[in-house]
Coordinates of C-alpha atoms in Angstrom, one line a residue:
M1 CA -0.5 10.6 12.8
G2 CA 0.6 9.2 16.2
R3 CA -1.4 10.7 19.0
G4 CA -1.7 9.4 22.5
L5 CA 1.1 6.9 22.3
A6 CA 2.6 6.6 25.8
L7 CA 6.3 6.3 26.5
V8 CA 7.5 3.3 28.6
S9 CA 7.3 3.8 32.3
G10 CA 11.0 4.5 32.7
V11 CA 10.9 7.4 30.2
A12 CA 7.5 8.6 31.3
A13 CA 8.9 9.1 34.8
L14 CA 11.3 11.6 33.3
L15 CA 8.5 13.8 32.0
V16 CA 7.0 14.7 35.4
L17 CA 9.2 16.4 38.0
P18 CA 7.9 16.3 41.6
A19 CA 7.6 19.9 43.0
S20 CA 9.3 18.9 46.2
A21 CA 12.3 17.2 44.6
S22 CA 15.7 18.7 45.2
A23 CA 18.3 17.8 42.6
T24 CA 21.9 17.3 43.5
V25 CA 22.9 17.0 39.8
T26 CA 22.7 19.8 37.3
M27 CA 23.1 19.3 33.5
T28 CA 25.4 22.1 32.6
D29 CA 25.8 21.3 28.9
F30 CA 24.1 19.3 26.3
K31 CA 25.1 19.3 22.6
V32 CA 24.3 17.2 19.5
E33 CA 27.0 18.0 16.9
P34 CA 27.2 16.3 13.5
S35 CA 30.5 16.5 11.6
S36 CA 28.4 17.8 8.7
K37 CA 25.0 19.4 8.7
Q38 CA 24.1 18.3 5.1
G39 CA 20.5 17.3 5.1
G40 CA 20.1 13.5 4.5
G41 CA 23.8 13.0 4.9
H42 CA 25.7 10.5 6.9
P43 CA 28.0 12.3 9.3
S44 CA 29.5 11.2 12.6
V45 CA 27.4 12.7 15.4
T46 CA 28.7 13.5 18.9
I47 CA 26.3 13.8 21.8
T48 CA 27.8 15.6 24.8
Q49 CA 26.4 15.8 28.4
S50 CA 28.1 17.6 31.2
F51 CA 27.2 17.6 34.9
S52 CA 27.9 19.4 38.1
Y53 CA 26.9 18.5 41.7
D54 CA 26.2 20.2 45.0
N55 CA 28.1 17.6 46.9
T56 CA 31.0 15.2 46.5
T57 CA 29.1 11.9 47.1
D58 CA 26.5 11.8 44.3
S59 CA 26.7 11.0 40.6
V60 CA 24.4 10.8 37.6
K61 CA 22.2 7.8 37.6
D62 CA 20.0 7.8 34.4
A63 CA 20.6 9.9 31.4
F64 CA 17.8 10.2 28.8
V65 CA 18.3 11.6 25.3
R66 CA 15.7 12.3 22.6
L67 CA 17.1 13.3 19.2
Q68 CA 15.4 15.7 16.9
P69 CA 13.1 14.0 14.4
G70 CA 14.9 12.7 11.3
L71 CA 18.3 12.3 13.1
L72 CA 18.6 8.5 13.0
G73 CA 21.0 5.6 13.3
N74 CA 20.5 2.4 11.2
P75 CA 21.2 -0.8 13.2
Q76 CA 21.2 -2.8 9.9
S77 CA 24.4 -1.0 8.9
A78 CA 26.7 -3.0 11.2
A79 CA 27.1 -6.5 12.6
M80 CA 25.4 -7.1 15.9
C81 CA 27.0 -8.0 19.2
T82 CA 25.1 -10.6 21.3
Q83 CA 24.5 -10.4 25.0
A84 CA 27.0 -13.3 25.6
Q85 CA 29.7 -11.5 23.6
F86 CA 29.1 -8.2 25.3
Q87 CA 29.2 -9.7 28.8
A88 CA 32.4 -11.5 27.9
D89 CA 33.9 -8.2 26.5
N90 CA 34.2 -9.9 23.1
C91 CA 32.0 -8.0 20.7
P92 CA 33.1 -8.4 17.1
A93 CA 35.0 -5.5 15.6
D94 CA 32.5 -5.1 12.8
S95 CA 29.7 -4.4 15.4
T96 CA 31.5 -1.1 16.4
V97 CA 29.4 2.0 15.7
G98 CA 31.2 4.6 17.7
S99 CA 33.3 5.7 20.6
V100 CA 32.7 7.2 24.0
Q101 CA 34.8 9.4 26.4
V102 CA 33.8 9.6 30.1
T103 CA 35.3 12.2 32.4
A104 CA 34.9 11.5 36.1
K105 CA 36.3 12.3 39.5
A106 CA 37.6 9.3 41.4
Y107 CA 37.6 9.8 45.1
I108 CA 40.5 7.6 46.0
L109 CA 41.0 9.8 49.0
P110 CA 37.8 11.5 50.3
L111 CA 39.0 15.1 49.9
L112 CA 41.5 14.6 47.0
P113 CA 39.6 13.6 43.9
V114 CA 41.5 12.5 40.9
D115 CA 40.3 13.6 37.4
L116 CA 40.2 10.7 35.0
T117 CA 39.3 10.5 31.3
N118 CA 38.4 7.1 30.1
N119 CA 37.8 6.1 26.5
G120 CA 35.5 3.4 25.3
V121 CA 33.8 1.7 22.4
V122 CA 30.1 1.8 21.3
Y123 CA 28.7 -1.4 19.9
N124 CA 25.6 -2.3 17.9
M125 CA 23.8 -4.7 20.1
R126 CA 21.2 -7.3 19.1
P127 CA 17.8 -5.9 20.1
T128 CA 15.7 -7.7 22.7
G129 CA 12.0 -7.6 23.1
D130 CA 10.1 -5.0 21.0
E131 CA 12.9 -2.5 20.7
P132 CA 14.2 -1.7 17.2
A133 CA 17.8 -1.2 18.3
R134 CA 20.1 -1.4 21.3
V135 CA 23.6 0.1 21.9
G136 CA 26.2 -1.0 24.4
I137 CA 29.3 0.8 25.6
V138 CA 32.5 -0.6 27.2
V139 CA 34.6 2.0 28.9
E140 CA 38.2 1.0 29.3
A141 CA 39.8 0.8 32.8
A142 CA 42.0 3.7 33.9
G143 CA 43.7 4.6 37.1
G144 CA 43.2 1.1 38.5
L145 CA 39.5 1.2 38.1
S146 CA 37.4 -1.6 36.5
K147 CA 35.8 -1.4 33.0
I148 CA 32.3 0.0 32.7
F149 CA 29.6 -1.9 30.8
L150 CA 26.4 -0.2 29.9
Q151 CA 23.5 -0.9 27.6
A152 CA 20.5 1.1 26.4
P153 CA 17.5 0.2 24.2
V154 CA 16.7 2.7 21.5
Y155 CA 13.1 3.4 20.5
I156 CA 11.4 5.7 17.9
R157 CA 8.5 7.5 19.5
P158 CA 6.1 10.3 18.7
G159 CA 6.4 13.8 20.1
G160 CA 4.9 17.2 19.4
D161 CA 7.5 17.7 16.6
G162 CA 7.3 14.2 15.1
Y163 CA 8.9 10.9 15.6
G164 CA 12.4 10.9 17.2
L165 CA 14.9 8.4 18.6
E166 CA 14.9 8.0 22.4
S167 CA 17.2 6.2 24.7
T168 CA 18.1 6.0 28.4
F169 CA 21.4 4.8 29.8
A170 CA 20.2 3.8 33.2
D171 CA 22.0 2.9 36.5
Q172 CA 25.3 4.4 35.5
P173 CA 28.1 3.5 38.0
R174 CA 28.9 5.6 41.0
D175 CA 31.9 3.5 42.1
A176 CA 34.5 1.3 40.4
A177 CA 36.4 -1.4 42.3
G178 CA 35.0 0.1 45.5
I179 CA 36.3 3.6 44.7
P180 CA 33.6 6.3 44.5
I181 CA 33.4 8.1 41.2
Q182 CA 31.4 11.2 40.1
I183 CA 30.8 11.4 36.3
T184 CA 31.2 15.0 35.1
K185 CA 31.0 14.5 31.3
I186 CA 30.0 12.0 28.7
A187 CA 30.9 12.4 25.0
L188 CA 29.2 9.7 22.9
T189 CA 30.2 9.7 19.2
F190 CA 28.3 7.6 16.6
N191 CA 30.1 6.9 13.4
G192 CA 28.7 8.1 10.1
R193 CA 29.2 4.6 8.7
G194 CA 29.2 1.1 10.1
S195 CA 30.8 -2.1 8.7
K196 CA 27.8 -2.6 6.3
G197 CA 27.0 0.9 5.2
A198 CA 25.8 4.3 6.2
F199 CA 24.9 4.3 9.9
M200 CA 23.9 7.8 11.0
R201 CA 21.4 9.9 8.9
M202 CA 20.6 13.5 9.1
P203 CA 17.0 14.9 8.8
T204 CA 15.9 15.6 5.3
S205 CA 14.1 18.8 6.4
C206 CA 16.2 21.9 6.9
A207 CA 13.8 23.3 9.5
E208 CA 15.3 23.8 13.0
G209 CA 15.0 20.7 15.2
N210 CA 15.2 20.3 18.9
S211 CA 17.0 17.5 20.9
L212 CA 16.5 17.0 24.6
S213 CA 18.4 15.4 27.5
R214 CA 17.4 14.8 31.1
A215 CA 19.3 13.3 34.0
N216 CA 18.8 12.4 37.6
S217 CA 21.2 11.2 40.3
W218 CA 21.5 8.3 42.8
E219 CA 20.8 10.5 45.8
A220 CA 17.8 12.3 44.2
P221 CA 16.3 9.8 41.7
T222 CA 13.0 11.7 41.4
A223 CA 14.6 15.0 40.5
F224 CA 15.7 15.8 37.0
S225 CA 17.8 18.4 35.3
Q226 CA 17.4 19.0 31.6
K227 CA 18.7 20.9 28.6
E228 CA 17.7 21.3 25.0
F229 CA 19.9 21.7 21.9
K230 CA 18.7 23.1 18.6
M231 CA 20.3 22.3 15.3
T232 CA 19.4 23.2 11.7
P233 CA 20.5 21.0 8.8
T234 CA 21.6 22.6 5.6
G235 CA 21.5 21.8 1.8
C236 CA 18.2 19.9 1.8
D237 CA 17.4 21.4 -1.6
S238 CA 20.2 19.2 -3.1
L239 CA 18.3 16.0 -2.1
G240 CA 16.3 14.4 -4.9
F241 CA 12.7 13.2 -4.7
S242 CA 11.7 10.8 -7.5
P243 CA 8.9 8.5 -6.1
K244 CA 7.0 6.0 -8.2
A245 CA 3.8 4.1 -7.7
E246 CA 2.1 0.9 -8.7
G247 CA -1.0 -1.1 -7.6
S248 CA -3.8 -3.4 -8.5
M249 CA -7.5 -3.9 -8.0
G250 CA -9.8 -6.8 -8.4
A251 CA -9.1 -10.6 -8.3
P252 CA -10.4 -13.6 -10.2
G253 CA -14.2 -13.6 -9.9
I254 CA -14.2 -10.0 -8.4
T255 CA -14.1 -7.7 -11.4
G256 CA -17.8 -6.7 -12.0
P257 CA -19.8 -3.6 -10.9
Q258 CA -21.1 -3.7 -7.3
Q259 CA -18.5 -6.3 -6.3
F260 CA -16.0 -5.7 -3.5
P261 CA -12.4 -5.9 -4.8
P262 CA -9.1 -6.2 -3.0
V263 CA -7.1 -3.1 -3.8
T264 CA -3.4 -2.6 -3.3
T265 CA -1.3 0.6 -3.8
T266 CA 2.4 0.9 -3.4
L267 CA 4.6 4.0 -3.2
K268 CA 8.3 3.5 -4.0
F269 CA 11.2 5.7 -2.9
D270 CA 14.9 6.0 -3.0
P271 CA 15.8 6.0 0.8
E272 CA 18.8 8.2 0.0
E273 CA 16.5 11.0 -1.2
A274 CA 14.3 13.3 0.8
A275 CA 11.7 11.4 2.9
L276 CA 8.0 11.6 2.2
R277 CA 6.0 14.0 4.3
R278 CA 2.5 14.2 2.7
A279 CA 0.8 11.7 0.4
E280 CA -2.5 12.2 -1.5
V281 CA -3.8 9.3 -3.6
L282 CA -6.9 9.8 -5.7
L283 CA -8.4 6.5 -6.7
P284 CA -9.9 5.7 -10.2
V285 CA -13.5 6.4 -11.0
S286 CA -14.1 2.6 -11.2
L287 CA -13.5 2.4 -7.4
G288 CA -15.9 4.0 -5.0
P289 CA -16.3 4.0 -1.2
N290 CA -18.5 1.3 0.3
L291 CA -20.6 3.2 2.9
A292 CA -21.5 -0.1 4.6
V293 CA -17.9 -0.1 6.0
T294 CA -18.8 2.8 8.3
N295 CA -20.9 0.3 10.4
R296 CA -17.7 -1.2 11.7
A297 CA -15.6 2.0 12.1
C298 CA -13.6 2.3 15.2
P299 CA -15.2 4.8 17.7
R300 CA -13.4 8.0 18.4
A301 CA -12.4 7.1 22.0
Q302 CA -10.8 3.9 20.9
A303 CA -9.1 5.5 17.9
D304 CA -7.6 8.2 20.2
A305 CA -6.2 5.4 22.4
S306 CA -4.8 3.5 19.5
N307 CA -7.0 0.6 20.6
C308 CA -9.3 -0.2 17.6
P309 CA -10.9 -3.6 17.6
E310 CA -10.2 -6.3 15.0
S311 CA -13.7 -5.9 13.6
S312 CA -12.7 -2.4 12.3
R313 CA -9.7 -3.7 10.4
V314 CA -10.1 -3.2 6.6
G315 CA -6.6 -4.1 5.4
T316 CA -2.8 -4.3 5.9
A317 CA 0.0 -1.9 5.6
T318 CA 3.6 -2.9 4.8
I319 CA 6.7 -0.7 5.2
D320 CA 10.1 -1.6 3.7
S321 CA 12.8 0.5 5.3
P322 CA 16.6 0.2 5.5
L323 CA 16.1 0.5 9.3
Q324 CA 14.6 -3.0 9.5
A325 CA 16.0 -6.3 8.3
V326 CA 12.7 -7.4 6.9
P327 CA 9.5 -5.4 5.9
V328 CA 7.1 -4.8 8.8
R329 CA 3.3 -5.3 8.4
G330 CA 0.5 -3.9 10.5
P331 CA -3.3 -3.5 10.4
V332 CA -5.3 -0.8 8.7
Y333 CA -8.4 0.3 10.6
I334 CA -11.4 2.3 9.5
A335 CA -11.8 4.8 12.3
Y336 CA -13.3 8.1 13.5
N337 CA -9.9 9.6 14.0
S338 CA -10.8 13.2 13.4
S339 CA -13.7 15.6 13.7
A340 CA -14.8 14.8 10.1
A341 CA -18.2 13.3 9.5
L342 CA -16.7 10.4 7.6
P343 CA -14.3 8.0 9.3
G344 CA -10.6 8.0 8.2
L345 CA -7.8 5.4 8.2
I346 CA -5.4 4.4 11.0
V347 CA -2.3 2.4 10.1
M348 CA -0.6 0.7 13.1
L349 CA 2.9 -0.5 12.3
P350 CA 3.8 -2.6 15.3
P351 CA 7.1 -2.8 17.2
P352 CA 9.9 -2.7 16.4
V353 CA 8.7 0.1 14.2
G354 CA 6.0 1.3 16.5
V355 CA 4.6 4.0 14.2
R356 CA 1.0 5.2 13.8
L357 CA -0.2 6.9 10.6
D358 CA -3.5 8.7 10.3
G359 CA -5.3 9.2 7.0
V360 CA -8.2 11.3 6.0
V361 CA -10.8 10.0 3.4
D362 CA -12.4 12.6 1.2
L363 CA -15.3 12.0 -1.2
L364 CA -14.7 14.1 -4.3
V365 CA -16.8 14.1 -7.5
N366 CA -17.1 10.4 -8.5
K367 CA -13.7 9.7 -6.8
T368 CA -12.2 8.8 -3.4
Q369 CA -9.0 10.4 -2.1
N370 CA -6.9 9.2 0.8
T371 CA -4.5 11.7 2.4
F372 CA -1.7 10.9 4.9
A373 CA -0.6 14.4 5.9
A374 CA 2.2 13.8 8.4
N375 CA 4.4 10.9 7.7
P376 CA 7.6 10.6 9.8
D377 CA 11.0 11.7 8.4
L378 CA 12.3 8.1 8.0
P379 CA 14.1 6.4 5.1
V380 CA 11.7 4.1 3.2
R381 CA 12.0 1.9 0.2
S382 CA 8.3 1.3 -0.2
F383 CA 5.0 1.7 1.6
T384 CA 2.1 -0.6 0.6
L385 CA -1.5 -0.1 1.6
S386 CA -3.7 -3.2 0.9
F387 CA -7.5 -3.2 1.4
D388 CA -9.3 -6.5 1.8
G389 CA -12.1 -7.4 -0.5
G390 CA -14.7 -10.0 -0.9
R391 CA -17.2 -9.0 1.8
P392 CA -20.2 -6.7 1.7
D393 CA -18.7 -4.3 4.2
S394 CA -15.3 -4.0 2.5
A395 CA -13.8 -0.6 2.2
L396 CA -14.2 -0.2 -1.5
V397 CA -16.8 -1.2 -4.2
L398 CA -16.5 -1.4 -8.0
T399 CA -18.6 1.0 -10.0
Q400 CA -17.4 -0.3 -13.4
D401 CA -16.5 -3.6 -15.0
L402 CA -12.8 -3.8 -14.6
C403 CA -12.4 -6.0 -17.7
A404 CA -14.5 -3.8 -20.0
E405 CA -13.0 -1.4 -22.6
G406 CA -13.0 2.2 -21.4
T407 CA -12.8 1.4 -17.7
D408 CA -10.9 3.9 -15.7
F409 CA -7.8 2.4 -14.1
T410 CA -5.9 5.6 -13.4
M411 CA -5.0 6.8 -9.9
R412 CA -3.6 10.3 -9.4
V413 CA -0.8 10.7 -6.9
K414 CA 0.6 13.9 -5.3
L415 CA 3.5 13.5 -2.9
V416 CA 5.4 16.2 -0.9
A417 CA 8.9 15.6 0.6
Y418 CA 10.4 17.0 3.7
N419 CA 12.6 19.3 1.7
G420 CA 9.5 20.8 0.1
K421 CA 9.8 19.1 -3.3
E422 CA 6.6 17.8 -4.9
S423 CA 5.9 15.0 -7.3
A424 CA 2.5 14.7 -9.0
F425 CA 1.8 11.9 -11.6
T426 CA -0.7 9.3 -12.7
Q427 CA -0.4 5.6 -12.6
E428 CA -2.7 2.8 -14.0
L429 CA -3.6 0.1 -11.6
A430 CA -3.3 -3.5 -12.7
T431 CA -6.3 -5.8 -13.0
P432 CA -5.1 -9.3 -12.1
G433 CA -8.6 -10.7 -12.1
C434 CA -9.1 -10.0 -15.8
D435 CA -8.4 -12.6 -18.5
P436 CA -5.9 -12.1 -21.3
R437 CA -7.2 -10.2 -24.4
A438 CA -6.8 -10.6 -28.1
K439 CA -7.3 -8.3 -31.1
V440 CA -7.5 -9.9 -34.5
S441 CA -7.4 -8.4 -38.0
V442 CA -7.7 -10.0 -41.4
R443 CA -6.6 -8.2 -44.6
R444 CA -7.3 -9.8 -48.0
R445 CA -5.4 -9.2 -51.2
G446 CA -6.9 -11.1 -54.1
K447 CA -6.9 -14.8 -53.4
L448 CA -4.6 -14.5 -50.4
A449 CA -5.0 -13.0 -46.9
T450 CA -2.9 -12.1 -43.8
L451 CA -4.2 -12.6 -40.3
V452 CA -2.6 -10.7 -37.3
A453 CA -3.6 -11.6 -33.7
R454 CA -2.3 -9.3 -31.0
V455 CA -2.4 -10.9 -27.5
T456 CA -1.9 -9.1 -24.2
A457 CA -2.0 -10.4 -20.6
A458 CA -4.2 -8.5 -18.1
R459 CA -2.4 -5.6 -16.4
G460 CA -0.7 -7.2 -13.4
G461 CA -2.3 -10.5 -14.2
P462 CA -0.7 -13.9 -15.1
G463 CA 1.4 -14.2 -18.2
V464 CA 0.2 -15.9 -21.3
T465 CA 1.6 -19.4 -21.6
G466 CA 0.0 -20.5 -24.8
I467 CA -1.8 -19.2 -27.9
T468 CA -4.0 -21.2 -30.3
V469 CA -5.6 -19.5 -33.4
R470 CA -8.3 -21.3 -35.4
L471 CA -9.4 -20.3 -38.9
P472 CA -13.0 -20.4 -40.3
K473 CA -13.7 -22.8 -43.2
A474 CA -13.3 -19.9 -45.7
L475 CA -9.5 -19.6 -44.8
R476 CA -6.8 -22.2 -44.8
R477 CA -3.0 -22.4 -44.6
G478 CA -0.9 -21.4 -47.6
K479 CA 2.8 -21.6 -48.2
P480 CA 4.4 -18.9 -46.0
G481 CA 2.9 -20.1 -42.8
A482 CA 2.7 -18.3 -39.4
I483 CA 5.3 -16.6 -37.2
V484 CA 5.1 -15.4 -33.6
I485 CA 6.8 -12.3 -32.2
A486 CA 7.1 -12.1 -28.4
G487 CA 9.6 -10.3 -26.3
G488 CA 11.3 -8.9 -29.3
R489 CA 12.0 -12.4 -30.7
R490 CA 10.7 -14.1 -33.7
L491 CA 9.5 -17.6 -32.9
Q492 CA 8.3 -20.6 -34.9
P493 CA 4.9 -22.1 -33.9
L494 CA 5.1 -25.5 -32.4
R495 CA 2.1 -26.8 -34.4
T496 CA 0.6 -25.6 -37.6
G497 CA -2.4 -27.3 -39.1
K498 CA -4.6 -26.6 -42.1
R499 CA -6.7 -24.1 -40.1
R500 CA -4.9 -24.0 -36.7
V501 CA -1.6 -22.6 -35.3
S502 CA -0.4 -23.1 -31.7
I503 CA 2.6 -21.9 -29.7
P504 CA 3.5 -22.4 -26.0
F505 CA 5.7 -20.1 -23.9
S506 CA 8.0 -21.3 -21.1
G507 CA 8.0 -20.2 -17.5
D508 CA 5.5 -17.6 -16.5
G509 CA 4.6 -16.8 -20.1
V510 CA 4.7 -13.5 -21.9
R511 CA 3.0 -10.2 -21.4
S512 CA 2.3 -9.7 -25.1
A513 CA 2.7 -11.5 -28.3
K514 CA 1.8 -11.1 -32.0
V515 CA 0.8 -14.0 -34.4
V516 CA 1.3 -13.1 -38.1
W517 CA -0.1 -15.7 -40.5
R518 CA 0.6 -14.7 -44.1
G519 CA -0.4 -16.4 -47.4
L520 CA -3.7 -17.7 -46.2
R521 CA -5.8 -19.0 -49.1
T522 CA -9.3 -17.6 -49.3
S523 CA -12.6 -18.9 -50.8
R524 CA -15.6 -17.0 -52.2
K525 CA -17.3 -17.9 -49.0
L526 CA -15.1 -15.5 -47.0
K527 CA -17.6 -12.7 -46.2
R528 CA -16.9 -9.1 -45.2
T529 CA -17.0 -10.3 -41.5
T530 CA -15.8 -13.6 -40.2
R531 CA -15.1 -15.3 -36.9
I532 CA -11.6 -16.2 -35.6
R533 CA -11.3 -18.4 -32.6
V534 CA -8.5 -17.7 -30.2
S535 CA -7.6 -19.7 -27.1
L536 CA -5.3 -18.2 -24.5
K537 CA -3.7 -20.2 -21.7
D538 CA -2.2 -18.3 -18.8
A539 CA 0.0 -19.0 -15.8
R540 CA -3.1 -19.8 -13.7
N541 CA -3.5 -22.8 -15.9
H542 CA -6.7 -21.2 -17.1
T543 CA -7.8 -21.1 -20.7
T544 CA -9.7 -18.1 -22.1
A545 CA -11.7 -19.0 -25.2
L546 CA -12.5 -16.1 -27.5
S547 CA -14.6 -15.9 -30.6
K548 CA -13.7 -12.6 -32.3
K549 CA -15.9 -11.1 -35.0
V550 CA -13.4 -9.7 -37.4
A551 CA -14.0 -7.3 -40.4
V552 CA -12.2 -8.6 -43.5
R553 CA -10.5 -5.6 -45.1
G554 CA -9.2 -5.4 -48.7
K555 CA -10.8 -6.3 -52.0
R556 CA -12.4 -9.6 -52.8
P557 CA -11.1 -11.5 -55.8
K558 CA -13.1 -11.0 -59.0
R559 CA -15.6 -13.7 -59.8
G560 CA -14.0 -16.5 -61.8
A561 CA -10.6 -15.9 -60.3
H562 CA -10.7 -19.2 -58.4

């Protein structure tokens, strides 16, 4: 997962301190204090920075904060304030996400500073550019000073300990209405809930985490003072972990052996439960790796630089998270992203998410396993991985006929959460390229017979919109007639002829149905096997014509009974 991703230049500058720099500001205190340490909870969180100076003329300029991984704010949980509203000091009340308290010395007289404590409001700003979130603060005027307006973009970026939120309040004021001020403390509180729901979220891992703050000053902008703060969430065992999975393989015309199918797998989660840390997905026997795809794998140098060419793209990933208003899609590359002999997978989710996921591909006995070992501690509703098909150098190849009886459709899934809980299960993949199926039985009793036709749509394929059953000459309609059972309801066929029964279904059709035709009259010509013709129309407006060879069960009537 995420290696080599650079920070923006403004933040990168904070990472390297010139040896000759002489700081005039010292960060004397830095704390990140939630009102509750419950893992995965939604407490209010107060971030405190305190400063001291070696003169009376300087003040803090830029203050950078990186929160420990998993400690997040959700910009979708409150209304958003526009730039015009913010500049007019007219942000809507429902865009409020916190409060701020700024303590400063105001040098109204050069040698007689006045200590002032000014309160303010934190607003959820509409993001600009590729940032996922933005916050704005308006500090109320006090002591005859003017209001302070500050904004900061918020990013989620990788670090040695995982993905964490980063933000910089830049160019903080050093005077107000011409009066020099020296900021000595900032206490920024984010509310646990916004106007639309839970705003702050604690990590779902109860491992100790580290937050970091750095600051420089106006008179020494290249020198930085920094402090760290460690915090350990509690109660992570109480978080649930109940993921589910679904998926499909193949498409119309791409269902046979040695063909190259599109394949999609989706993992589904409750975002209020523990977040996914590790995922292992073992594909069915009917799917194998297509070694021809290695010819277009992204080279190691480009993989390390997150700069794979479009030619190495093999699919698309989609993440649906409460943190984003709409799902975010990004490319999936085949890439030499590790020291393994075989290439792995790189998922690049573009800004505003800006997350890279690295997967390892293992070839087991007759099966292929994809492993993503280090997913970020983020709330997610679903994660979908879709591999393109239809080309000779696609990522996967079929080793079995998807539409044949006995084909293996089962993927095996093992997932591990950040709180240590595991979930292992199997899930059958749908086969939307296969036609509907029908099973037919005929049971004779004396001169009468009963026909039962059971119809099912392909797994994940289009619904059945119409059924027609045709009898051979040795069978014809009797008095009881036919009934159809679908969706738990008993339906009457639209048309019943001497040797034919038909019924349509509205909308997208049905997944399964049963035609029961009792009281059929038989003739001596009805042999121990017969052919029943079944026509199935589906939502693709496609008709599947089947001729089923059916064993006739039951005793034949005695000679002379007719």
